[in-house]
Coordinates of C-alpha atoms and ligand atoms in Angstrom, one line a residue:
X978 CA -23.6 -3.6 -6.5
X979 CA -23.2 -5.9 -3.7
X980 CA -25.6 -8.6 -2.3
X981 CA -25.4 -9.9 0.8
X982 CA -28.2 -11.8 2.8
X983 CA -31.0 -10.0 0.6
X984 CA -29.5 -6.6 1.1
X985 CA -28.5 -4.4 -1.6
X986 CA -25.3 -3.0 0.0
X987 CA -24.3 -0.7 -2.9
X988 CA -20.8 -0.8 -1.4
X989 CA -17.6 -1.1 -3.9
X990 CA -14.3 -2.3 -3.4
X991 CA -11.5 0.5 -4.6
X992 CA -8.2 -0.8 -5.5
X993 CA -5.7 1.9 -6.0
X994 CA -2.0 0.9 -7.1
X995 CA 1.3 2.5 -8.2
X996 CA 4.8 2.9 -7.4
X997 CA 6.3 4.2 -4.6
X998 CA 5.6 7.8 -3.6
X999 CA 2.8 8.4 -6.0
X1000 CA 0.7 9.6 -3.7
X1001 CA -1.6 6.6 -3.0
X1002 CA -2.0 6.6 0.8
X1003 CA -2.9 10.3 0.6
X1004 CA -5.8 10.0 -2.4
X1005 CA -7.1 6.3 -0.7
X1006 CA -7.4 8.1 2.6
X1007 CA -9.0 11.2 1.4
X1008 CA -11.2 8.9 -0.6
X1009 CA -12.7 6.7 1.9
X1010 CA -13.2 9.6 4.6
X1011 CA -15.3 10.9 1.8
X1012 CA -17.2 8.0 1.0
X1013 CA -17.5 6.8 4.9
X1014 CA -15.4 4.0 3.9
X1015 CA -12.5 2.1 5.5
X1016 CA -9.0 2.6 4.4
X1017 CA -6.6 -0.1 4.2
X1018 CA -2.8 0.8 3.3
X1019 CA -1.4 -2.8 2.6
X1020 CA 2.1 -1.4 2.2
X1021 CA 1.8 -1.0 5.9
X1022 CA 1.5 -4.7 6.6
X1023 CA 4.1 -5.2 4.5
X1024 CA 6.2 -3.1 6.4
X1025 CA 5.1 -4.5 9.7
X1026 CA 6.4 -7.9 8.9
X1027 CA 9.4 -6.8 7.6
X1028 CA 9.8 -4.4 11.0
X1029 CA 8.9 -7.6 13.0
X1030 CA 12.0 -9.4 10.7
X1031 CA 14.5 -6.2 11.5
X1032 CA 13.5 -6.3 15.4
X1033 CA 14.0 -10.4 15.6
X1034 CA 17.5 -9.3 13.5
X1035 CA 16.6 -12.2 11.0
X1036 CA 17.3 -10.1 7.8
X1037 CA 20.4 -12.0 6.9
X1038 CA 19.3 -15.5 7.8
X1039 CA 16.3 -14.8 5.7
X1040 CA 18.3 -13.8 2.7
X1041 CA 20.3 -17.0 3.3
X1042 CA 17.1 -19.3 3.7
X1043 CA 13.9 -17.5 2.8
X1044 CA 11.3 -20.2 3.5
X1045 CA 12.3 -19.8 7.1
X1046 CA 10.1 -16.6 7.2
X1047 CA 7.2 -18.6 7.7
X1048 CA 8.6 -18.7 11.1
X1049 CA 7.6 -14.9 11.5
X1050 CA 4.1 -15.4 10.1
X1051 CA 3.6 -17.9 12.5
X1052 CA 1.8 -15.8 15.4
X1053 CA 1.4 -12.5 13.9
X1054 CA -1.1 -10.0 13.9
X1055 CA -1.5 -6.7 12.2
X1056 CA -4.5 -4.5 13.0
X1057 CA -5.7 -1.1 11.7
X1058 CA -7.4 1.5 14.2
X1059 CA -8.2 4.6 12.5
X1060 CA -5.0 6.0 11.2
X1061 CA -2.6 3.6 13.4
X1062 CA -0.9 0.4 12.9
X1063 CA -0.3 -2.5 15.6
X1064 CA 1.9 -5.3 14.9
X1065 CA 1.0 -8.0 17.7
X1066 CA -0.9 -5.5 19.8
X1067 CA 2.0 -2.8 19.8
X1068 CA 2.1 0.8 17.9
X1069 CA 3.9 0.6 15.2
X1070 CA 2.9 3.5 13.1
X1071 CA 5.9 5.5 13.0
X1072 CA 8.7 3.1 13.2
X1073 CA 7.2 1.0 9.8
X1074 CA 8.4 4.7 8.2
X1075 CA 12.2 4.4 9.0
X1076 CA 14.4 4.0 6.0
X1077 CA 15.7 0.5 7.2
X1078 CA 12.1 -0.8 7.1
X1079 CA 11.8 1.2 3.4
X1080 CA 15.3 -0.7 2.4
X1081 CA 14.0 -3.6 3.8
X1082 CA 10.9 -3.9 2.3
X1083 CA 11.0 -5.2 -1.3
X1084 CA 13.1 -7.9 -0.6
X1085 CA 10.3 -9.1 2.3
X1086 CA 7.4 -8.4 0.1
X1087 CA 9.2 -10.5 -2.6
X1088 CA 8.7 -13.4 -0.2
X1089 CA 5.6 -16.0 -1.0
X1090 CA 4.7 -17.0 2.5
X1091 CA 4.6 -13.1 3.2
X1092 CA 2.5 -12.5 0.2
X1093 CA 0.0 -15.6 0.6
X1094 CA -0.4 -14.6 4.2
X1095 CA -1.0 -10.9 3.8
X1096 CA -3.3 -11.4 0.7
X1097 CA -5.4 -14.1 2.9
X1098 CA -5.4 -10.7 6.0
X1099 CA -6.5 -8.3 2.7
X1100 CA -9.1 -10.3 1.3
X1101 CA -10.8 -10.6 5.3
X1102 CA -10.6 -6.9 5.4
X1103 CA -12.6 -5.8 2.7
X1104 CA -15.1 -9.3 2.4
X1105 CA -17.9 -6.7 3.4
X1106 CA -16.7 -4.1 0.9
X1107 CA -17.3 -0.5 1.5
X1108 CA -13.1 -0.4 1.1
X1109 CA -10.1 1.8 -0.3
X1110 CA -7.5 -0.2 -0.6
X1111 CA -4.0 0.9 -1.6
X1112 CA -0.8 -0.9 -2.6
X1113 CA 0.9 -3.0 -5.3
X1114 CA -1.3 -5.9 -6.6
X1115 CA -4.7 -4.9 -5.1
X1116 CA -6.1 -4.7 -8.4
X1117 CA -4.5 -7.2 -10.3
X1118 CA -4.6 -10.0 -7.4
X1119 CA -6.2 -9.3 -4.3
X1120 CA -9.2 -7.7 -5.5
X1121 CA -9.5 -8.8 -9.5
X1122 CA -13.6 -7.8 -9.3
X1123 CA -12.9 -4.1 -7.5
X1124 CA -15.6 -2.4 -9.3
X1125 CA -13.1 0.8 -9.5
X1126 CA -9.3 0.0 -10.2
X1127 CA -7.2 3.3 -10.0
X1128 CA -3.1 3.2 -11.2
X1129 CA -1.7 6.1 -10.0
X1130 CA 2.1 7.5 -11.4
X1131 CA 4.2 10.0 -11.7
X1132 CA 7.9 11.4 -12.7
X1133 CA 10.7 10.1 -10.1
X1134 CA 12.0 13.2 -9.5
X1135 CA 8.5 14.6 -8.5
X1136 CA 8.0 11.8 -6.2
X1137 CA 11.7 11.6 -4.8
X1138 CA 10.4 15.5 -4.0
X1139 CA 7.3 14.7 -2.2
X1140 CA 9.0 11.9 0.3
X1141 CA 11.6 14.2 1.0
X1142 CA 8.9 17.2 1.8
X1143 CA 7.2 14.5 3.8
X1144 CA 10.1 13.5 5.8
X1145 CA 11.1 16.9 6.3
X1146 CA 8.1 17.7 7.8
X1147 CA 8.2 15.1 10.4
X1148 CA 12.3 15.9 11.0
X1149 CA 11.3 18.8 13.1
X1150 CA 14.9 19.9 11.5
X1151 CA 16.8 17.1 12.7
X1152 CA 19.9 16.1 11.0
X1153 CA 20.5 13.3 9.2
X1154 CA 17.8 13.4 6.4
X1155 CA 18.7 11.7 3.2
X1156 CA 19.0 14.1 0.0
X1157 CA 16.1 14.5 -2.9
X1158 CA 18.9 12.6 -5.1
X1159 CA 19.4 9.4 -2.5
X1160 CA 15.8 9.4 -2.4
X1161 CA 15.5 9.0 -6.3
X1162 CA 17.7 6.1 -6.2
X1163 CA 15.9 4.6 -3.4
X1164 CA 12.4 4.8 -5.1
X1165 CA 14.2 3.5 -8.3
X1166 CA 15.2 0.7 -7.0
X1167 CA 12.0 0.1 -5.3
X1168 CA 10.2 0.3 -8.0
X1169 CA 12.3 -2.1 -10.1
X1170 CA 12.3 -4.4 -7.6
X1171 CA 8.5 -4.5 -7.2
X1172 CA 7.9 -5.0 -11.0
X1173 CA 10.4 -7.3 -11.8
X1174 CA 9.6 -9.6 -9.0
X1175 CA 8.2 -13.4 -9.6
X1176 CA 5.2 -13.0 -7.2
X1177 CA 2.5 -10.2 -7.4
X1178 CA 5.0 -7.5 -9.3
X1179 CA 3.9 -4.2 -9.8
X1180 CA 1.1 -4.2 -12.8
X1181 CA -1.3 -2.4 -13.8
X1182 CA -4.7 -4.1 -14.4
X1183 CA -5.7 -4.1 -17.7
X1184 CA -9.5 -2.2 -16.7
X1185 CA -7.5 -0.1 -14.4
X1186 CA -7.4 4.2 -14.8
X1187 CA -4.6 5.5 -14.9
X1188 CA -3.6 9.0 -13.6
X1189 CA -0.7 10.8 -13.7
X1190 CA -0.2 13.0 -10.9
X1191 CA 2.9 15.2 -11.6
X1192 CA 1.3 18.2 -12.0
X1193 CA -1.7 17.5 -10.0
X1194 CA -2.5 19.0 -6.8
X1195 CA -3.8 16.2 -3.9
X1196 CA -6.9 18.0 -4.1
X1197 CA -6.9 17.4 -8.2
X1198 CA -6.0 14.0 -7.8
X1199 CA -8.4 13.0 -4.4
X1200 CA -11.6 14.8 -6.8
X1201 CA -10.6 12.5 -10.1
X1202 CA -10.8 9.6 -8.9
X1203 CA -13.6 10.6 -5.9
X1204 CA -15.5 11.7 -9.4
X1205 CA -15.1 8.3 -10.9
X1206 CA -16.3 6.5 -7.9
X1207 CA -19.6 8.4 -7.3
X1208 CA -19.9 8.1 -11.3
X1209 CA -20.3 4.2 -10.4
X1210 CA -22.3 4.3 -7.3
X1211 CA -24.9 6.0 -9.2
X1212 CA -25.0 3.7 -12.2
X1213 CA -25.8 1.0 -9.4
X1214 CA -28.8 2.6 -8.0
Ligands
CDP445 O1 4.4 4.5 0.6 P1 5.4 3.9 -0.4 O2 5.0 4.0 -1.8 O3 6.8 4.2 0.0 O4 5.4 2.3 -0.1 P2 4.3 1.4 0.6 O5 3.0 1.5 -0.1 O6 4.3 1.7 2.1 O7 4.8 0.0 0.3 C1 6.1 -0.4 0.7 C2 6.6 -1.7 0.0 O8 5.7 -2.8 0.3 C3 6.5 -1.6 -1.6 O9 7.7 -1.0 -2.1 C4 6.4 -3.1 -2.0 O10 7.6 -3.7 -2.0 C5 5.6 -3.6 -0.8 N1 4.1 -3.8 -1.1 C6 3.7 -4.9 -1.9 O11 4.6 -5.7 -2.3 N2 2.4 -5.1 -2.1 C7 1.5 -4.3 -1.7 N3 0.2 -4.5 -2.0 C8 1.9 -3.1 -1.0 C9 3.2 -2.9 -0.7

């Protein structure tokens, strides 16, 4: 239970973390429409900064000199509206999906100027609670007191499946689409990345649930960890 000015809010905070592709955005999203509460997919501001990095074609100087990214932290501003992103007051929802931002991305989110900043943005969002939260290090770091802490994996190859489905879908048979294998090494080397970092790498909290999803339907996985949050809402009342 939450407190605030006398009321009793009975809101929670929902972190839910994992590795790429293993079907977090999906089960937070369902989630919080269930619950009436907000999403927030932090990989998407993570993306937008690194978007913002691609477009300003600082990629390489970064590499060179990475405390120069404060530079791009400077003036931004990333805001949620419903299911869209804007990156200083521009839609940005598709093009944070295209596979330069995805290469991109680690390396960025590796950065600790990035990180401070976007954890300062995180923690703003979900001060009143009432929040689904999805990423890396919610649990662990953003929000070490989310009453519910979810760690959601599952095999590679079954992932490396799933983000090719879901690009497929969105293709409208265009050419060009990378293979289930490429895609593999892609969310390999993501994933490695993210957990062998020095700031925030992938963990997962020692309270947290863990679910496997490989052989669970969205449905199956949205109703586990719906289940578990209803199980503490009561125990509040
Ligand atoms: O949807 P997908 O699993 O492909 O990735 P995402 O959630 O959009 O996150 C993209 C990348 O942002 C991750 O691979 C991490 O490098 C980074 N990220 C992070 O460092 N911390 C977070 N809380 C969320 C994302």
């Amino acid at each position: 239970m939450h407190v605030e000015q006398g009321i009793r809010t009975n809101r929670i905070i929902i972190a839910i973390d994992g590795p790429a592709a293993s079907g977090k955005s999906t089960t937070a999203r369902k989630v919080a429409r269930m619950l009436g509460y907000t999403y927030i997919d932090t990989g998407a501001m993570y993306r937008s900064v690194t978007l913002k990095a691609i477009r300003r074609n600082v990629i390489d100087d970064l590499r060179r000199s990475p405390e120069s990214v404060v530079a791009l932290l400077e003036d931004i501003t990333i805001r949620f509206d419903g299911d869209h992103v804007y990156l200083d007051g521009t839609d940005v929802t598709e093009a944070i999906r295209d596979n330069r931002v995805s290469r991109e991305v680690s390396f960025i989110s590796s950065l600790k100027p990035v990180r401070d900043r976007l954890r300062q943005m995180q923690q703003e969002l979900g001060k009143l609670r009432g929040v689904v939260m999805d990423g890396r290090d919610i649990g662990t770091i953003v929000f070490p007191d989310a009453e519910l802490k979810i760690f959601l994996v599952a095999d590679a190859r079954e992932r490396a499946e799933r983000r090719y489905a879901e690009l497929k879908a969105k293709s409208n048979g265009a050419s060009g689409l990378p293979g289930i294998e490429e895609l593999e090494e892609e969310i390999k080397e993501r994933d490695r990345a993210d957990a062998e970092r020095e700031h925030a790498p992938l963990r997962k909290h020692p309270d947290a649930t863990e679910i496997d999803t490989s052989d669970l339907s969205v449905e199956q996985q949205v109703r586990k960890v719906y289940e578990l949050a209803l199980a503490l809402l009561k125990e509040d009342r």
